[in-house]
mmCIF file of C-alpha atoms and ligand atoms in Angstrom:
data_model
loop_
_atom_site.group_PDB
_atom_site.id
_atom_site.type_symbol
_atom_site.label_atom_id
_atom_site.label_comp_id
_atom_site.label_asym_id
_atom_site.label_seq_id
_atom_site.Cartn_x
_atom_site.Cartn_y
_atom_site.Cartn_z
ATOM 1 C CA UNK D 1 0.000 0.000 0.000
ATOM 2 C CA UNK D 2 1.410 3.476 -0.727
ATOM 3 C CA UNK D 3 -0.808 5.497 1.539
ATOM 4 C CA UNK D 4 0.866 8.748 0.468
ATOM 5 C CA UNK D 5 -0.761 8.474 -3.170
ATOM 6 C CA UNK D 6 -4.260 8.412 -1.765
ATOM 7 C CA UNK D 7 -4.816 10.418 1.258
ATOM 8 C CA UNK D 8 -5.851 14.081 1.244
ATOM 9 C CA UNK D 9 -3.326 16.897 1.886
ATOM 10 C CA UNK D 10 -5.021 17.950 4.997
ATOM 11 C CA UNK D 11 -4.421 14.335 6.521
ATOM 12 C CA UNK D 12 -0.404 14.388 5.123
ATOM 13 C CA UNK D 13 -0.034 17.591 6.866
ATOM 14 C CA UNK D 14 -1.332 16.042 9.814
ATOM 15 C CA UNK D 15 0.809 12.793 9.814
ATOM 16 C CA UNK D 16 3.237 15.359 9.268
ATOM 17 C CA UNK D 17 2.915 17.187 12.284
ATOM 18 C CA UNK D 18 2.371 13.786 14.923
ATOM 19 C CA UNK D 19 5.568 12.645 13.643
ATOM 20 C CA UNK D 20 7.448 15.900 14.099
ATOM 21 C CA UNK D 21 10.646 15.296 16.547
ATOM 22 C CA UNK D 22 10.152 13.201 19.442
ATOM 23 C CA UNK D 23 6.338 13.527 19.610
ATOM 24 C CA UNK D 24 6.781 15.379 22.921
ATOM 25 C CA UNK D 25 6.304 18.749 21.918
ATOM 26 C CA UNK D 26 3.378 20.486 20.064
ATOM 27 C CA UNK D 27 5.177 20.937 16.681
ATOM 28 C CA UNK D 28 4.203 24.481 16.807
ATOM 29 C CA UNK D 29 5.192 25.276 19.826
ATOM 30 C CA UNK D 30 8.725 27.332 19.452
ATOM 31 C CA UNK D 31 6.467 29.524 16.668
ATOM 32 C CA UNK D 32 3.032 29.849 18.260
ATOM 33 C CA UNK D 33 2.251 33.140 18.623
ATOM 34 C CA UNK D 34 -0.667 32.161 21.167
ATOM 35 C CA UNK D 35 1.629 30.809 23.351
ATOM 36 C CA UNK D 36 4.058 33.642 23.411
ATOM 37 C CA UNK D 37 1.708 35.912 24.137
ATOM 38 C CA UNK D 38 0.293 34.367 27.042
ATOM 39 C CA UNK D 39 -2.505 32.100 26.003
ATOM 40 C CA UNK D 40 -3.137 28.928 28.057
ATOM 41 C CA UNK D 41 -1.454 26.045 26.126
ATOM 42 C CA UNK D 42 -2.469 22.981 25.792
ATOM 43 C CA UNK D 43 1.117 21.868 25.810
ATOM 44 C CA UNK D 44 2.278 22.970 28.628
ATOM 45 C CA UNK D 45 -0.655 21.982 30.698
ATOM 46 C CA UNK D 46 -0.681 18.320 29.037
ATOM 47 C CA UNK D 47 -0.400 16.477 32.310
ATOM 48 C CA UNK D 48 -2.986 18.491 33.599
ATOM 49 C CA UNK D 49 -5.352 17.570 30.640
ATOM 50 C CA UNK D 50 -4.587 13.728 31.313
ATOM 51 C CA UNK D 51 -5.356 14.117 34.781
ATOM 52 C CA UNK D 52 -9.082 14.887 33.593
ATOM 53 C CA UNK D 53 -9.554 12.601 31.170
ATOM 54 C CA UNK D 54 -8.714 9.943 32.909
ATOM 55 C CA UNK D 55 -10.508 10.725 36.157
ATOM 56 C CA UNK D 56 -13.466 8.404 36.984
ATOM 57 C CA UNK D 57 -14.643 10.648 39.964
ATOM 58 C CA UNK D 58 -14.785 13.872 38.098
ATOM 59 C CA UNK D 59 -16.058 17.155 39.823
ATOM 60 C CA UNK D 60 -15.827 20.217 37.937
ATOM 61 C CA UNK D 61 -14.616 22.075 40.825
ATOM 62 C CA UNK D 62 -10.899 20.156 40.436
ATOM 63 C CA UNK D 63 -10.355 21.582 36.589
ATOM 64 C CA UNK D 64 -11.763 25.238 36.902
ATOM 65 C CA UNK D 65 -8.786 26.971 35.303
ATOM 66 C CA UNK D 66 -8.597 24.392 32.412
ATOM 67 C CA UNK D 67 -10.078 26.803 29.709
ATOM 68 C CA UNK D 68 -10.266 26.346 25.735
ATOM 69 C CA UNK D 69 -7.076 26.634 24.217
ATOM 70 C CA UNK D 70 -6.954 29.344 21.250
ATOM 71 C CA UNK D 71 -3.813 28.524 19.735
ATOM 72 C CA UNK D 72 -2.622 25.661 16.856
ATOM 73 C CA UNK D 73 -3.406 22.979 18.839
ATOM 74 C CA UNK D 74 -7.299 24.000 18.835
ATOM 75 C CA UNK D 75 -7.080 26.152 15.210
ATOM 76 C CA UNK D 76 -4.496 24.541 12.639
ATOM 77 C CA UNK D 77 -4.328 20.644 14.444
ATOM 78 C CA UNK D 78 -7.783 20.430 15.738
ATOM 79 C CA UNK D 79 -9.431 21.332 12.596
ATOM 80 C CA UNK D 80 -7.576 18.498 10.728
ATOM 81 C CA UNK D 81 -8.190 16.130 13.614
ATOM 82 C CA UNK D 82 -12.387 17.371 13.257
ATOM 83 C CA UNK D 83 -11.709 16.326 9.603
ATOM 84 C CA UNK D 84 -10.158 13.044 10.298
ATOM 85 C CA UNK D 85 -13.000 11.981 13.066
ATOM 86 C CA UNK D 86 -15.836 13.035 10.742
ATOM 87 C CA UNK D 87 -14.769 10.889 8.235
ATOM 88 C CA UNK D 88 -14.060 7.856 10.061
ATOM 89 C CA UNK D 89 -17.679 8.712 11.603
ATOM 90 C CA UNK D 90 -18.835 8.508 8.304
ATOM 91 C CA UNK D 91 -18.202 4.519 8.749
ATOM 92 C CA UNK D 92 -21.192 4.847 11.228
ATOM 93 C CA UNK D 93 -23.631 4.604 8.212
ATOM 94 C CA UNK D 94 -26.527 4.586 11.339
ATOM 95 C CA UNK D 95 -25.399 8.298 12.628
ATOM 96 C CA UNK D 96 -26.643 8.431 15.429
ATOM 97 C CA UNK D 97 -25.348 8.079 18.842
ATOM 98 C CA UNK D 98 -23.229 5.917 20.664
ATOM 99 C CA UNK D 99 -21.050 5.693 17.993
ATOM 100 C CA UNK D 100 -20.696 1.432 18.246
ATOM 101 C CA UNK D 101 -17.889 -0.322 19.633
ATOM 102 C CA UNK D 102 -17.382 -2.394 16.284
ATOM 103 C CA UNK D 103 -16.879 0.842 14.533
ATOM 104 C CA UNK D 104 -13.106 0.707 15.802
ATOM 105 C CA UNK D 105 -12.848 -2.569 13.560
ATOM 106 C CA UNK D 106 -12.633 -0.807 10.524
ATOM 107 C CA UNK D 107 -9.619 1.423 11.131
ATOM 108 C CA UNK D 108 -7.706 -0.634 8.794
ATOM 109 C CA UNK D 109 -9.775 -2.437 6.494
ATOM 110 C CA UNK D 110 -8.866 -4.630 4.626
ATOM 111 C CA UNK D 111 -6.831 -5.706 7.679
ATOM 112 C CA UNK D 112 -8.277 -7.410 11.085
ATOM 113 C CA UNK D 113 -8.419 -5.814 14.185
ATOM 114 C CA UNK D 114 -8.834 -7.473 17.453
ATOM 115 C CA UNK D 115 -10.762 -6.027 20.375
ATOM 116 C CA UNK D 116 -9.061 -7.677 23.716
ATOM 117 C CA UNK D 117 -10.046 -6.885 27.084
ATOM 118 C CA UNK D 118 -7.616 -8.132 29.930
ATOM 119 C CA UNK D 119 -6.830 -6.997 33.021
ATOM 120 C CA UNK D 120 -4.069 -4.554 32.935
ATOM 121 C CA UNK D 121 -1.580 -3.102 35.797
ATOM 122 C CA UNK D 122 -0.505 0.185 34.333
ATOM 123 C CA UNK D 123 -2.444 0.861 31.489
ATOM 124 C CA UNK D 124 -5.308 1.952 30.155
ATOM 125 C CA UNK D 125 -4.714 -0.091 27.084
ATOM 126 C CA UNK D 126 -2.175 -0.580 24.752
ATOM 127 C CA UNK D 127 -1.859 -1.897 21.072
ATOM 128 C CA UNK D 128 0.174 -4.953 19.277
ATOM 129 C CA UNK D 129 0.612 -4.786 15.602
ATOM 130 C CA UNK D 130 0.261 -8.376 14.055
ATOM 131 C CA UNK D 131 1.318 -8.890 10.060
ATOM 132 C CA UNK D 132 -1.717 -8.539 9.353
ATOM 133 C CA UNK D 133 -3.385 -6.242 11.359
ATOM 134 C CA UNK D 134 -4.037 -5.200 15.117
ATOM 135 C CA UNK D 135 -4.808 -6.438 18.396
ATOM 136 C CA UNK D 136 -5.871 -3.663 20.936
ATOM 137 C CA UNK D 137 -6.074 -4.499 24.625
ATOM 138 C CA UNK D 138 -8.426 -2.617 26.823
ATOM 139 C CA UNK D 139 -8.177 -2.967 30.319
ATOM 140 C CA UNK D 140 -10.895 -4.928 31.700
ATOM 141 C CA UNK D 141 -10.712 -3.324 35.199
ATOM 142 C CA UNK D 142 -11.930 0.058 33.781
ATOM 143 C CA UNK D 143 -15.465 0.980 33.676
ATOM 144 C CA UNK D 144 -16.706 0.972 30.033
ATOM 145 C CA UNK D 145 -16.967 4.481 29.066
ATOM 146 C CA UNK D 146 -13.374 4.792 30.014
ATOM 147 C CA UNK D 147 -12.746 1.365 27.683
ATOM 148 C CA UNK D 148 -14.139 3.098 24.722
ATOM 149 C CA UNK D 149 -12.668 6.264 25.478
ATOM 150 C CA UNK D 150 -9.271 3.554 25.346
ATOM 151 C CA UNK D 151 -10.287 2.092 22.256
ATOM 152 C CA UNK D 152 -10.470 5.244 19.988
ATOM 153 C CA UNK D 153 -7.725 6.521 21.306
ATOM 154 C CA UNK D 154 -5.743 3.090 19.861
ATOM 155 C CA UNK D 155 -7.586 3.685 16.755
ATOM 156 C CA UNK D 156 -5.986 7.107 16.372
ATOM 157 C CA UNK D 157 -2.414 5.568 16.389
ATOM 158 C CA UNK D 158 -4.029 2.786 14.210
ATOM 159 C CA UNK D 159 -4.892 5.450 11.452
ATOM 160 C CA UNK D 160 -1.253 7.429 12.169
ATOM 161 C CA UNK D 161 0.734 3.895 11.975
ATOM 162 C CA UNK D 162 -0.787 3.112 8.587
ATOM 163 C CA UNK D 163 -0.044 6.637 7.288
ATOM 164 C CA UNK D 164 3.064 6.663 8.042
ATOM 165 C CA UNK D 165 6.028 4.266 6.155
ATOM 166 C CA UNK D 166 7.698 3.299 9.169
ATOM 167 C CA UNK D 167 6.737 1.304 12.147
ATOM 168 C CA UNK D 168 6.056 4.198 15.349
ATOM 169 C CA UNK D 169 6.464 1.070 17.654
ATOM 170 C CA UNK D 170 6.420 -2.513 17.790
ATOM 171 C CA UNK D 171 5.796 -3.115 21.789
ATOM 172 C CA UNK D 172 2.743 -3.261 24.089
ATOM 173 C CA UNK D 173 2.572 -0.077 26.052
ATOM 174 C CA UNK D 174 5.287 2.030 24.474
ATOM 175 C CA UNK D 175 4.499 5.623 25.299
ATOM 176 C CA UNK D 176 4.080 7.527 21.375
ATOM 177 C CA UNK D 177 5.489 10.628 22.851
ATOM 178 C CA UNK D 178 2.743 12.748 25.315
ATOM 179 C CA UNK D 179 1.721 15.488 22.757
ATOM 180 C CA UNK D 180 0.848 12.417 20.424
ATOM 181 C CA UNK D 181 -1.194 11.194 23.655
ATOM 182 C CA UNK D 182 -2.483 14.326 23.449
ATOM 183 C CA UNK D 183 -3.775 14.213 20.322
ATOM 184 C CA UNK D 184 -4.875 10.878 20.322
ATOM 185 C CA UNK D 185 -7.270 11.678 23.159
ATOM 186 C CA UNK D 186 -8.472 14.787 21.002
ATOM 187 C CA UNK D 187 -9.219 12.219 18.439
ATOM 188 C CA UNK D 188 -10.884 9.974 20.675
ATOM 189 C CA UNK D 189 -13.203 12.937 22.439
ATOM 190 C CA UNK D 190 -14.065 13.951 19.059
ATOM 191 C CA UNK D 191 -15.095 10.201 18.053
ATOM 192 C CA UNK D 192 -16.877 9.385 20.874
ATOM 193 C CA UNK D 193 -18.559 13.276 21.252
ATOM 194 C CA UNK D 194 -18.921 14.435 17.956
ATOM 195 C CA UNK D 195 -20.250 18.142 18.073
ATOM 196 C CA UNK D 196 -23.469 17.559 16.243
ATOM 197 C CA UNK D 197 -23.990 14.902 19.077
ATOM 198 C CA UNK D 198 -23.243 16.823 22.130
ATOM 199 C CA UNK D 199 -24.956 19.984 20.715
ATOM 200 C CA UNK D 200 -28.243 17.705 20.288
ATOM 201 C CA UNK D 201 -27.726 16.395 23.683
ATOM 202 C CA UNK D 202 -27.098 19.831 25.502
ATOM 203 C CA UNK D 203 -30.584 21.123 23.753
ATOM 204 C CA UNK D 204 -32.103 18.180 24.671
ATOM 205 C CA UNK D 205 -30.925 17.941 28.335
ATOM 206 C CA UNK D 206 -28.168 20.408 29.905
ATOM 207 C CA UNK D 207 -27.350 17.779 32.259
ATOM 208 C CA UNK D 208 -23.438 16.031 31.485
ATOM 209 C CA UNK D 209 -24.061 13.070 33.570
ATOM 210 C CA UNK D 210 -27.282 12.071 31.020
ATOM 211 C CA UNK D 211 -24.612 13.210 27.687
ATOM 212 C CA UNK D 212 -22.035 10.761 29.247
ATOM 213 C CA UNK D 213 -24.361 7.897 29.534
ATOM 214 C CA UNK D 214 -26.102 8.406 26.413
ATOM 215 C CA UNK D 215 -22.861 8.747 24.601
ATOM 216 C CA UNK D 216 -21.540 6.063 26.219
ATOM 217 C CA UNK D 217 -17.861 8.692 27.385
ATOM 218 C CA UNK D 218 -16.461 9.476 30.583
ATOM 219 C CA UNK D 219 -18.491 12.407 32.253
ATOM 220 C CA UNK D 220 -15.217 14.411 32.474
ATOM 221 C CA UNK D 221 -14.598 14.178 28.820
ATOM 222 C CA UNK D 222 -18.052 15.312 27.796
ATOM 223 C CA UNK D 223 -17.374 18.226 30.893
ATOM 224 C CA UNK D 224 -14.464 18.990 28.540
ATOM 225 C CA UNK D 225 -16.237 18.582 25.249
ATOM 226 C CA UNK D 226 -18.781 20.797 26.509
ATOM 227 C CA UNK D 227 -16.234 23.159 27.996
ATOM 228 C CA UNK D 228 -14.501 23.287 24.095
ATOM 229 C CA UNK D 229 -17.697 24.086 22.366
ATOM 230 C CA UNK D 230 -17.853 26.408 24.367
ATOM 231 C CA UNK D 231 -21.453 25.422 25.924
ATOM 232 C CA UNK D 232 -20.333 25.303 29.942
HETATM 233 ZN ZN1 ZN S 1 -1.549 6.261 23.123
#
């Protein structure tokens, strides 16, 4: 497969930027004039961002100065990453929500991908790459919001391994650099809470614990979904 004959520009510049250096750093970050100037950045408060995605007993009270970034990472990145999640959305021929488990199976037709749920020590999950396709392990002792929450974001280095001509990694549980984490999570928020979703949902009901359970997502990633539309 020559991936680099077929996909759009928008998605190249995108591989482009998630294999920048080290995957560490923002790729824009030395340049961004957001940054410089004072805005909050994503980058900088990436640990901080984990820490609320990943929390199972989220109050609002514990995240009050994360805000919406204004900067690359929300402008120039997040628009491709919108661009990338609508069309593998698209594969959800239903459209409406929860977006299904199974949908995660087609990341990289024609190959197979294998959903395994184990009980894991230090990870949330974590993502073997077979000859012919993928096995992703979700850890069985989370609750299963926070599983698919897992799953997308495996699917996100699914779609960046096969865009890419060489391997990122070959090992269970190898970290892909935290501002890749970063974006992978995006990818997964935007998956899982789509903004025609949540917008629906906050008409219908302003209430985040009834989004997170219709949507299937961990209430603190619809709190920040909300918080990025700019709705809370
Ligand atoms: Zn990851």
């Amino acid at each position: 497969m020559n991936p680099g004959k077929t996909i759009p520009e928008w998605e190249s510049k995108l591989w482009s930027y998630v294999s920048a250096g080290d995957g560490q750093h923002c790729p824009l970050y030395q340049t961004c004039d957001a940054r410089t100037s004072g805005t909050w950045c994503p980058d900088d408060n990436k640990h901080l961002l984990r820490r609320l995605v990943n929390d199972d007993n989220f109050q609002v009270e514990k995240f009050n100065n994360v805000i919406t970034p204004n900067c690359g990472v929300n402008g120039v990145i997040g628009q491709m990453l919108v661009k990338l999640s609508d069309r593998f959305l698209a594969k959800h021929s239903a459209g409406h929500p929860p977006v299904p488990t199974e949908l995660a199976l087609l990341a990289d037709e024609p190959n197979n991908i294998e959903i395994r749920p184990i009980s894991l020590k230090r990870y949330g999950g974590a993502l073997w790459r077979l000859e012919d396709g993928w096995i992703i392990y979700l850890n069985s002792n989370d609750s299963i919001p926070r599983q698919r929450f897992t799953l997308f974001h495996e699917v996100f280095h699914i779609l960046a391994h096969r865009a890419t001509p060489n391997p990122v990694f070959k090992r269970m549980g190898v970290d892909q650099g935290s501002f890749n984490e970063l974006v992978a999570d995006g990818f997964a928020m935007l998956v899982l809470a789509s903004e025609k979703w949540v917008k629906e949902a906050w008409q219908e009901s302003q209430d985040v614990d009834k989004i997170a359970e219709m949507l299937i997502a961990p209430k603190a990633l619809i709190w920040f979904r909300l918080k990025y539309l700019q709705l809370v």
